[in-house]
Amino acid sequence: MKKSSGGKELYGMVIDLDKCIGCGACAVACMAENNLAFRYDETDKLKSATWMRLYRLSNGQPYPRTRVVYLPRPCMHCQHHTPCVSVCPVTATQMDEKGIVSQIYSRCIGCRYCMAACPYHVRYFNWWDPVFPKGLENYLNPDISVAMRGVVSKCTFCNHRYQRAKDRAYMEDRRDLKESEYITACTEACPTKAIAFGNLKDPQSQVAKLKKSPKAFRLLEKLGSEPKVYYLSTQDWVRRQGDNVLKEEVARKAS
C-alpha cells in the first residue's frame, strides 16, 4: 500500500468552517458537475447519493449560548492505508499518483466492502438506475460516466477537471499546472470562498499554507489514515466533535 506520492503533485482541500454559511451551493454544484441522479423522495438519506454532504453541528448549549456550524464533507481521499482501497477484492477503487482515490464502475461488483471500511461514510451504493427529470439529460456533463445500478460511487475531487486542465497546459507547451488551474466544482461554487483546493506539495499554494494553521484539524485524525481534507475552525468544540473525541477519552487525557 503506497503511503505518499513520489511526484510533484498531491491534491487536497482546506475548508474554513468559520466562513461556511451552510448555503449548500457546494453540494448542488457537485451533483450537477458529476451527473448525480436524485429521486423524487430524498427523505431516506441512507439511499441518497450526496458526494458532498452538509452536516449541521451544534455545541448543545441552550439559548443564548447556542452555536451552530455547518460542516461540508467530501471524500477524505485518505493517503495512508486507504481503507476502501485495502478491502476492495477487484481493485475497483484505486489511488493515483496525485493522491486522488477513484472508483472504476466497470470493475465494481457491488459487494460494498469499501462502504463498510470507510470511516467517513462517503461512499454510496446505487440502488436504482439513474433517472433524471425530462430534458435534464441534455445538460449532463459529457466528461463524466453516469453510475449505473449496482455499483458504488464517491467524490473524485472532480478528477476529470484535472485532465481538462492538463490538456490546456499541453496546448500551451506546459507540463505543470498553475495555482487554481485545477479546482473542484464545490470550490468554484462556494460564495464565501470557504473551500480551497490545490497541490499540497507546492509550498506556495494556498492549501499548503492553510493546512499549517493552528486552527487546522482533520476528521478522525487519530485513525492514522491521513485524510487530505483539512478543516479550519477557531472553536474548540468543533474540533472536538470533528475528531469524535469521547468524554471518557477527555477524562483519561486530563488524569
PDB file of C-alpha atoms in Angstrom:
ATOM      1  CA  MET A   1       0.000   0.000   0.000  1.00  0.00           C
ATOM      2  CA  LYS A   2       1.535   3.273  -1.083  1.00  0.00           C
ATOM      3  CA  LYS A   3       1.716   5.996   1.519  1.00  0.00           C
ATOM      4  CA  SER A   4       2.807   9.065  -0.355  1.00  0.00           C
ATOM      5  CA  SER A   5       3.036  10.216  -3.922  1.00  0.00           C
ATOM      6  CA  GLY A   6       6.534  10.359  -5.346  1.00  0.00           C
ATOM      7  CA  GLY A   7       5.575  13.026  -7.854  1.00  0.00           C
ATOM      8  CA  LYS A   8       5.295  16.769  -7.549  1.00  0.00           C
ATOM      9  CA  GLU A   9       1.532  16.759  -7.048  1.00  0.00           C
ATOM     10  CA  LEU A  10      -0.626  15.756  -4.113  1.00  0.00           C
ATOM     11  CA  TYR A  11      -4.051  17.353  -4.179  1.00  0.00           C
ATOM     12  CA  GLY A  12      -6.041  18.232  -1.121  1.00  0.00           C
ATOM     13  CA  MET A  13      -8.689  20.551   0.237  1.00  0.00           C
ATOM     14  CA  VAL A  14      -8.989  23.001   3.131  1.00  0.00           C
ATOM     15  CA  ILE A  15     -12.475  24.035   4.345  1.00  0.00           C
ATOM     16  CA  ASP A  16     -12.768  27.040   6.640  1.00  0.00           C
ATOM     17  CA  LEU A  17     -15.779  26.323   8.851  1.00  0.00           C
ATOM     18  CA  ASP A  18     -15.744  29.880  10.190  1.00  0.00           C
ATOM     19  CA  LYS A  19     -16.579  31.064   6.645  1.00  0.00           C
ATOM     20  CA  CYS A  20     -19.127  28.358   5.736  1.00  0.00           C
ATOM     21  CA  ILE A  21     -22.698  29.647   5.872  1.00  0.00           C
ATOM     22  CA  GLY A  22     -24.354  26.308   5.078  1.00  0.00           C
ATOM     23  CA  CYS A  23     -25.896  27.507   1.811  1.00  0.00           C
ATOM     24  CA  GLY A  24     -25.394  24.117   0.129  1.00  0.00           C
ATOM     25  CA  ALA A  25     -24.025  25.580  -3.103  1.00  0.00           C
ATOM     26  CA  CYS A  26     -21.099  23.141  -2.898  1.00  0.00           C
ATOM     27  CA  ALA A  27     -23.449  20.141  -2.757  1.00  0.00           C
ATOM     28  CA  VAL A  28     -25.578  21.410  -5.668  1.00  0.00           C
ATOM     29  CA  ALA A  29     -22.502  22.113  -7.796  1.00  0.00           C
ATOM     30  CA  CYS A  30     -21.155  18.646  -7.014  1.00  0.00           C
ATOM     31  CA  MET A  31     -24.347  16.904  -8.162  1.00  0.00           C
ATOM     32  CA  ALA A  32     -24.566  18.959 -11.363  1.00  0.00           C
ATOM     33  CA  GLU A  33     -20.883  18.534 -12.223  1.00  0.00           C
ATOM     34  CA  ASN A  34     -20.792  14.786 -11.613  1.00  0.00           C
ATOM     35  CA  ASN A  35     -24.145  13.765 -13.130  1.00  0.00           C
ATOM     36  CA  LEU A  36     -25.594  12.547  -9.828  1.00  0.00           C
ATOM     37  CA  ALA A  37     -29.210  11.481 -10.159  1.00  0.00           C
ATOM     38  CA  PHE A  38     -31.761  12.081  -7.424  1.00  0.00           C
ATOM     39  CA  ARG A  39     -35.096  10.561  -6.514  1.00  0.00           C
ATOM     40  CA  TYR A  40     -38.484  12.191  -6.133  1.00  0.00           C
ATOM     41  CA  ASP A  41     -38.381  11.394  -2.411  1.00  0.00           C
ATOM     42  CA  GLU A  42     -34.975  12.050  -0.886  1.00  0.00           C
ATOM     43  CA  THR A  43     -36.041  11.761   2.750  1.00  0.00           C
ATOM     44  CA  ASP A  44     -34.255   8.430   3.218  1.00  0.00           C
ATOM     45  CA  LYS A  45     -30.661   9.661   3.386  1.00  0.00           C
ATOM     46  CA  LEU A  46     -29.329   6.109   3.506  1.00  0.00           C
ATOM     47  CA  LYS A  47     -30.321   5.848  -0.160  1.00  0.00           C
ATOM     48  CA  SER A  48     -29.226   9.306  -1.253  1.00  0.00           C
ATOM     49  CA  ALA A  49     -26.028   9.768  -3.235  1.00  0.00           C
ATOM     50  CA  THR A  50     -24.591  13.019  -1.941  1.00  0.00           C
ATOM     51  CA  TRP A  51     -20.874  13.075  -2.627  1.00  0.00           C
ATOM     52  CA  MET A  52     -20.676  16.410  -0.828  1.00  0.00           C
ATOM     53  CA  ARG A  53     -22.826  16.194   2.303  1.00  0.00           C
ATOM     54  CA  LEU A  54     -23.512  19.105   4.624  1.00  0.00           C
ATOM     55  CA  TYR A  55     -23.649  18.380   8.359  1.00  0.00           C
ATOM     56  CA  ARG A  56     -25.054  20.728  10.988  1.00  0.00           C
ATOM     57  CA  LEU A  57     -23.077  20.742  14.237  1.00  0.00           C
ATOM     58  CA  SER A  58     -24.276  22.289  17.492  1.00  0.00           C
ATOM     59  CA  ASN A  59     -22.463  22.890  20.756  1.00  0.00           C
ATOM     60  CA  GLY A  60     -25.520  21.573  22.579  1.00  0.00           C
ATOM     61  CA  GLN A  61     -25.855  24.639  24.777  1.00  0.00           C
ATOM     62  CA  PRO A  62     -29.210  26.345  25.466  1.00  0.00           C
ATOM     63  CA  TYR A  63     -30.048  29.787  24.085  1.00  0.00           C
ATOM     64  CA  PRO A  64     -28.334  32.308  24.092  1.00  0.00           C
ATOM     65  CA  ARG A  65     -25.123  30.236  24.243  1.00  0.00           C
ATOM     66  CA  THR A  66     -26.182  28.072  21.296  1.00  0.00           C
ATOM     67  CA  ARG A  67     -23.617  27.880  18.491  1.00  0.00           C
ATOM     68  CA  VAL A  68     -24.157  26.171  15.149  1.00  0.00           C
ATOM     69  CA  VAL A  69     -21.572  25.297  12.481  1.00  0.00           C
ATOM     70  CA  TYR A  70     -22.032  23.708   9.067  1.00  0.00           C
ATOM     71  CA  LEU A  71     -19.516  21.104   8.007  1.00  0.00           C
ATOM     72  CA  PRO A  72     -19.262  20.153   4.303  1.00  0.00           C
ATOM     73  CA  ARG A  73     -17.932  16.610   3.914  1.00  0.00           C
ATOM     74  CA  PRO A  74     -16.487  15.344   0.616  1.00  0.00           C
ATOM     75  CA  CYS A  75     -14.388  12.169   0.326  1.00  0.00           C
ATOM     76  CA  MET A  76     -11.299  12.486   2.531  1.00  0.00           C
ATOM     77  CA  HIS A  77      -9.014  10.752  -0.032  1.00  0.00           C
ATOM     78  CA  CYS A  78      -7.032   9.069   2.742  1.00  0.00           C
ATOM     79  CA  GLN A  79      -3.321   8.854   1.988  1.00  0.00           C
ATOM     80  CA  HIS A  80      -2.187   6.144   4.401  1.00  0.00           C
ATOM     81  CA  HIS A  81      -3.562   2.608   4.224  1.00  0.00           C
ATOM     82  CA  THR A  82      -6.625   3.941   2.416  1.00  0.00           C
ATOM     83  CA  PRO A  83      -9.383   1.778   3.969  1.00  0.00           C
ATOM     84  CA  CYS A  84     -11.574   1.458   0.867  1.00  0.00           C
ATOM     85  CA  VAL A  85      -8.635   0.565  -1.384  1.00  0.00           C
ATOM     86  CA  SER A  86      -7.365  -2.041   1.076  1.00  0.00           C
ATOM     87  CA  VAL A  87     -10.579  -4.059   1.143  1.00  0.00           C
ATOM     88  CA  CYS A  88     -11.721  -3.935  -2.492  1.00  0.00           C
ATOM     89  CA  PRO A  89     -11.444  -7.518  -3.839  1.00  0.00           C
ATOM     90  CA  VAL A  90     -11.490  -6.476  -7.516  1.00  0.00           C
ATOM     91  CA  THR A  91      -9.296  -3.335  -7.415  1.00  0.00           C
ATOM     92  CA  ALA A  92     -12.255  -1.226  -8.465  1.00  0.00           C
ATOM     93  CA  THR A  93     -11.043   1.623  -6.275  1.00  0.00           C
ATOM     94  CA  GLN A  94      -7.517   2.951  -6.544  1.00  0.00           C
ATOM     95  CA  MET A  95      -5.392   5.915  -5.559  1.00  0.00           C
ATOM     96  CA  ASP A  96      -3.409   7.555  -8.331  1.00  0.00           C
ATOM     97  CA  GLU A  97      -0.036   9.302  -8.190  1.00  0.00           C
ATOM     98  CA  LYS A  98      -1.568  12.658  -7.338  1.00  0.00           C
ATOM     99  CA  GLY A  99      -3.376  11.216  -4.319  1.00  0.00           C
ATOM    100  CA  ILE A 100      -6.900  11.025  -5.711  1.00  0.00           C
ATOM    101  CA  VAL A 101      -8.956   7.933  -4.838  1.00  0.00           C
ATOM    102  CA  SER A 102     -11.197   6.998  -7.753  1.00  0.00           C
ATOM    103  CA  GLN A 103     -13.877   4.402  -8.402  1.00  0.00           C
ATOM    104  CA  ILE A 104     -13.898   2.298 -11.589  1.00  0.00           C
ATOM    105  CA  TYR A 105     -17.551   1.436 -12.232  1.00  0.00           C
ATOM    106  CA  SER A 106     -16.862  -1.273 -14.807  1.00  0.00           C
ATOM    107  CA  ARG A 107     -14.868  -3.275 -12.229  1.00  0.00           C
ATOM    108  CA  CYS A 108     -17.168  -2.771  -9.241  1.00  0.00           C
ATOM    109  CA  ILE A 109     -19.175  -5.876  -8.289  1.00  0.00           C
ATOM    110  CA  GLY A 110     -21.285  -4.091  -5.670  1.00  0.00           C
ATOM    111  CA  CYS A 111     -20.003  -6.063  -2.680  1.00  0.00           C
ATOM    112  CA  ARG A 112     -19.908  -2.830  -0.630  1.00  0.00           C
ATOM    113  CA  TYR A 113     -16.827  -3.818   1.371  1.00  0.00           C
ATOM    114  CA  CYS A 114     -15.488  -0.321   0.695  1.00  0.00           C
ATOM    115  CA  MET A 115     -18.581   1.247   2.237  1.00  0.00           C
ATOM    116  CA  ALA A 116     -18.150  -0.803   5.386  1.00  0.00           C
ATOM    117  CA  ALA A 117     -14.453   0.073   5.597  1.00  0.00           C
ATOM    118  CA  CYS A 118     -14.799   3.832   5.067  1.00  0.00           C
ATOM    119  CA  PRO A 119     -14.866   5.600   8.459  1.00  0.00           C
ATOM    120  CA  TYR A 120     -16.291   8.764   6.891  1.00  0.00           C
ATOM    121  CA  HIS A 121     -19.329   7.214   5.150  1.00  0.00           C
ATOM    122  CA  VAL A 122     -18.508   8.967   1.891  1.00  0.00           C
ATOM    123  CA  ARG A 123     -19.393   6.047  -0.393  1.00  0.00           C
ATOM    124  CA  TYR A 124     -22.824   5.386  -1.844  1.00  0.00           C
ATOM    125  CA  PHE A 125     -24.370   2.302  -3.355  1.00  0.00           C
ATOM    126  CA  ASN A 126     -26.554   2.906  -6.387  1.00  0.00           C
ATOM    127  CA  TRP A 127     -29.747   1.057  -5.596  1.00  0.00           C
ATOM    128  CA  TRP A 128     -31.529   2.108  -8.780  1.00  0.00           C
ATOM    129  CA  ASP A 129     -30.838   3.105 -12.354  1.00  0.00           C
ATOM    130  CA  PRO A 130     -30.200   6.848 -12.600  1.00  0.00           C
ATOM    131  CA  VAL A 131     -33.291   8.818 -13.582  1.00  0.00           C
ATOM    132  CA  PHE A 132     -33.214  12.498 -14.471  1.00  0.00           C
ATOM    133  CA  PRO A 133     -36.138  14.884 -14.928  1.00  0.00           C
ATOM    134  CA  LYS A 134     -37.290  15.199 -18.525  1.00  0.00           C
ATOM    135  CA  GLY A 135     -34.907  17.360 -20.511  1.00  0.00           C
ATOM    136  CA  LEU A 136     -32.116  17.321 -17.947  1.00  0.00           C
ATOM    137  CA  GLU A 137     -30.295  14.600 -19.897  1.00  0.00           C
ATOM    138  CA  ASN A 138     -29.356  17.337 -22.365  1.00  0.00           C
ATOM    139  CA  TYR A 139     -27.353  19.099 -19.681  1.00  0.00           C
ATOM    140  CA  LEU A 140     -25.325  16.180 -18.326  1.00  0.00           C
ATOM    141  CA  ASN A 141     -21.571  16.577 -18.149  1.00  0.00           C
ATOM    142  CA  PRO A 142     -20.057  14.698 -21.135  1.00  0.00           C
ATOM    143  CA  ASP A 143     -16.799  14.148 -19.230  1.00  0.00           C
ATOM    144  CA  ILE A 144     -18.463  12.016 -16.531  1.00  0.00           C
ATOM    145  CA  SER A 145     -19.836   8.471 -16.715  1.00  0.00           C
ATOM    146  CA  VAL A 146     -23.227   8.121 -15.051  1.00  0.00           C
ATOM    147  CA  ALA A 147     -23.021   5.466 -12.304  1.00  0.00           C
ATOM    148  CA  MET A 148     -25.290   2.543 -13.098  1.00  0.00           C
ATOM    149  CA  ARG A 149     -27.376   0.480 -10.676  1.00  0.00           C
ATOM    150  CA  GLY A 150     -25.416  -1.973  -8.534  1.00  0.00           C
ATOM    151  CA  VAL A 151     -22.125  -0.096  -8.179  1.00  0.00           C
ATOM    152  CA  VAL A 152     -20.585   2.160  -5.536  1.00  0.00           C
ATOM    153  CA  SER A 153     -19.792   5.784  -6.302  1.00  0.00           C
ATOM    154  CA  LYS A 154     -17.983   8.571  -4.465  1.00  0.00           C
ATOM    155  CA  CYS A 155     -16.372  12.013  -4.696  1.00  0.00           C
ATOM    156  CA  THR A 156     -13.379  12.053  -7.058  1.00  0.00           C
ATOM    157  CA  PHE A 157     -12.117  15.585  -6.419  1.00  0.00           C
ATOM    158  CA  CYS A 158     -13.541  16.244  -9.926  1.00  0.00           C
ATOM    159  CA  ASN A 159     -10.696  14.246 -11.435  1.00  0.00           C
ATOM    160  CA  HIS A 160     -11.954  14.951 -14.958  1.00  0.00           C
ATOM    161  CA  ARG A 161     -11.196  18.640 -14.400  1.00  0.00           C
ATOM    162  CA  TYR A 162      -7.561  17.722 -13.806  1.00  0.00           C
ATOM    163  CA  GLN A 163      -7.346  16.068 -17.214  1.00  0.00           C
ATOM    164  CA  ARG A 164      -9.035  19.066 -18.793  1.00  0.00           C
ATOM    165  CA  ALA A 165      -6.510  21.412 -17.159  1.00  0.00           C
ATOM    166  CA  LYS A 166      -3.615  19.224 -18.281  1.00  0.00           C
ATOM    167  CA  ASP A 167      -4.904  19.291 -21.855  1.00  0.00           C
ATOM    168  CA  ARG A 168      -4.979  23.080 -21.779  1.00  0.00           C
ATOM    169  CA  ALA A 169      -1.453  23.176 -20.356  1.00  0.00           C
ATOM    170  CA  TYR A 170      -0.151  20.883 -23.107  1.00  0.00           C
ATOM    171  CA  MET A 171      -1.681  23.175 -25.711  1.00  0.00           C
ATOM    172  CA  GLU A 172       0.375  25.996 -24.193  1.00  0.00           C
ATOM    173  CA  ASP A 173       3.509  23.830 -24.179  1.00  0.00           C
ATOM    174  CA  ARG A 174       3.499  23.477 -20.388  1.00  0.00           C
ATOM    175  CA  ARG A 175       3.734  20.375 -18.218  1.00  0.00           C
ATOM    176  CA  ASP A 176       2.969  21.868 -14.805  1.00  0.00           C
ATOM    177  CA  LEU A 177      -0.362  23.328 -13.750  1.00  0.00           C
ATOM    178  CA  LYS A 178      -0.644  26.791 -12.272  1.00  0.00           C
ATOM    179  CA  GLU A 179      -2.328  27.540  -8.958  1.00  0.00           C
ATOM    180  CA  SER A 180      -6.143  27.342  -9.274  1.00  0.00           C
ATOM    181  CA  GLU A 181      -5.930  25.931 -12.810  1.00  0.00           C
ATOM    182  CA  TYR A 182      -7.443  22.720 -11.460  1.00  0.00           C
ATOM    183  CA  ILE A 183     -10.096  23.115  -8.776  1.00  0.00           C
ATOM    184  CA  THR A 184     -13.194  21.135  -7.865  1.00  0.00           C
ATOM    185  CA  ALA A 185     -16.749  22.234  -8.674  1.00  0.00           C
ATOM    186  CA  CYS A 186     -17.541  22.755  -4.974  1.00  0.00           C
ATOM    187  CA  THR A 187     -14.537  25.044  -4.611  1.00  0.00           C
ATOM    188  CA  GLU A 188     -15.611  27.092  -7.595  1.00  0.00           C
ATOM    189  CA  ALA A 189     -19.223  27.390  -6.388  1.00  0.00           C
ATOM    190  CA  CYS A 190     -18.576  28.420  -2.776  1.00  0.00           C
ATOM    191  CA  PRO A 191     -19.786  32.046  -2.449  1.00  0.00           C
ATOM    192  CA  THR A 192     -17.747  32.768   0.693  1.00  0.00           C
ATOM    193  CA  LYS A 193     -14.507  31.140  -0.523  1.00  0.00           C
ATOM    194  CA  ALA A 194     -14.640  28.782   2.434  1.00  0.00           C
ATOM    195  CA  ILE A 195     -13.232  25.943   0.306  1.00  0.00           C
ATOM    196  CA  ALA A 196      -9.676  25.989  -1.011  1.00  0.00           C
ATOM    197  CA  PHE A 197      -8.242  23.281  -3.250  1.00  0.00           C
ATOM    198  CA  GLY A 198      -4.795  22.732  -4.669  1.00  0.00           C
ATOM    199  CA  ASN A 199      -1.449  20.994  -4.604  1.00  0.00           C
ATOM    200  CA  LEU A 200      -0.381  20.216  -1.034  1.00  0.00           C
ATOM    201  CA  LYS A 201       3.186  19.621  -2.191  1.00  0.00           C
ATOM    202  CA  ASP A 202       3.555  23.133  -3.548  1.00  0.00           C
ATOM    203  CA  PRO A 203       4.745  25.193  -0.545  1.00  0.00           C
ATOM    204  CA  GLN A 204       3.469  28.361  -2.208  1.00  0.00           C
ATOM    205  CA  SER A 205      -0.057  27.053  -2.749  1.00  0.00           C
ATOM    206  CA  GLN A 206      -2.936  28.334  -0.638  1.00  0.00           C
ATOM    207  CA  VAL A 207      -3.806  24.885   0.723  1.00  0.00           C
ATOM    208  CA  ALA A 208      -0.212  24.161   1.749  1.00  0.00           C
ATOM    209  CA  LYS A 209      -0.171  27.359   3.790  1.00  0.00           C
ATOM    210  CA  LEU A 210      -3.642  26.937   5.259  1.00  0.00           C
ATOM    211  CA  LYS A 211      -3.105  23.369   6.462  1.00  0.00           C
ATOM    212  CA  LYS A 212      -0.280  24.638   8.707  1.00  0.00           C
ATOM    213  CA  SER A 213      -2.641  26.990  10.511  1.00  0.00           C
ATOM    214  CA  PRO A 214      -3.038  26.350  14.249  1.00  0.00           C
ATOM    215  CA  LYS A 215      -6.788  26.263  13.523  1.00  0.00           C
ATOM    216  CA  ALA A 216      -6.400  23.265  11.192  1.00  0.00           C
ATOM    217  CA  PHE A 217      -7.593  19.759  12.010  1.00  0.00           C
ATOM    218  CA  ARG A 218      -8.709  16.635  10.189  1.00  0.00           C
ATOM    219  CA  LEU A 219     -11.701  14.407  10.848  1.00  0.00           C
ATOM    220  CA  LEU A 220     -10.943  11.284  12.874  1.00  0.00           C
ATOM    221  CA  GLU A 221      -7.240  12.043  12.638  1.00  0.00           C
ATOM    222  CA  LYS A 222      -6.484   9.521  15.378  1.00  0.00           C
ATOM    223  CA  LEU A 223      -7.218   6.697  12.917  1.00  0.00           C
ATOM    224  CA  GLY A 224      -3.978   7.475  11.114  1.00  0.00           C
ATOM    225  CA  SER A 225      -5.428   7.295   7.612  1.00  0.00           C
ATOM    226  CA  GLU A 226      -4.061  10.784   6.829  1.00  0.00           C
ATOM    227  CA  PRO A 227      -7.063  12.334   5.062  1.00  0.00           C
ATOM    228  CA  LYS A 228      -6.224  15.061   2.550  1.00  0.00           C
ATOM    229  CA  VAL A 229      -9.164  17.244   3.572  1.00  0.00           C
ATOM    230  CA  TYR A 230      -8.358  19.748   6.308  1.00  0.00           C
ATOM    231  CA  TYR A 231     -10.775  21.919   8.265  1.00  0.00           C
ATOM    232  CA  LEU A 232     -10.222  25.276   9.924  1.00  0.00           C
ATOM    233  CA  SER A 233     -12.117  26.416  12.997  1.00  0.00           C
ATOM    234  CA  THR A 234     -11.433  28.811  15.837  1.00  0.00           C
ATOM    235  CA  GLN A 235     -13.870  26.954  18.113  1.00  0.00           C
ATOM    236  CA  ASP A 236     -12.548  24.096  20.247  1.00  0.00           C
ATOM    237  CA  TRP A 237     -15.889  22.298  20.455  1.00  0.00           C
ATOM    238  CA  VAL A 238     -15.977  22.000  16.661  1.00  0.00           C
ATOM    239  CA  ARG A 239     -12.535  20.402  16.596  1.00  0.00           C
ATOM    240  CA  ARG A 240     -13.520  18.031  19.392  1.00  0.00           C
ATOM    241  CA  GLN A 241     -16.618  16.885  17.503  1.00  0.00           C
ATOM    242  CA  GLY A 242     -14.606  16.590  14.288  1.00  0.00           C
ATOM    243  CA  ASP A 243     -12.217  14.159  15.895  1.00  0.00           C
ATOM    244  CA  ASN A 244     -15.140  12.348  17.514  1.00  0.00           C
ATOM    245  CA  VAL A 245     -13.491  12.540  20.917  1.00  0.00           C
ATOM    246  CA  LEU A 246     -15.483  10.726  23.572  1.00  0.00           C
ATOM    247  CA  LYS A 247     -15.955  12.180  27.061  1.00  0.00           C
ATOM    248  CA  GLU A 248     -14.095   9.189  28.518  1.00  0.00           C
ATOM    249  CA  GLU A 249     -11.063   9.983  26.349  1.00  0.00           C
ATOM    250  CA  VAL A 250     -11.016  13.603  27.507  1.00  0.00           C
ATOM    251  CA  ALA A 251     -11.149  12.416  31.123  1.00  0.00           C
ATOM    252  CA  ARG A 252      -8.281   9.964  30.531  1.00  0.00           C
ATOM    253  CA  LYS A 253      -6.090  12.688  28.993  1.00  0.00           C
ATOM    254  CA  ALA A 254      -6.826  15.034  31.879  1.00  0.00           C
ATOM    255  CA  SER A 255      -5.934  12.433  34.513  1.00  0.00           C
TER     256      SER A 255
END
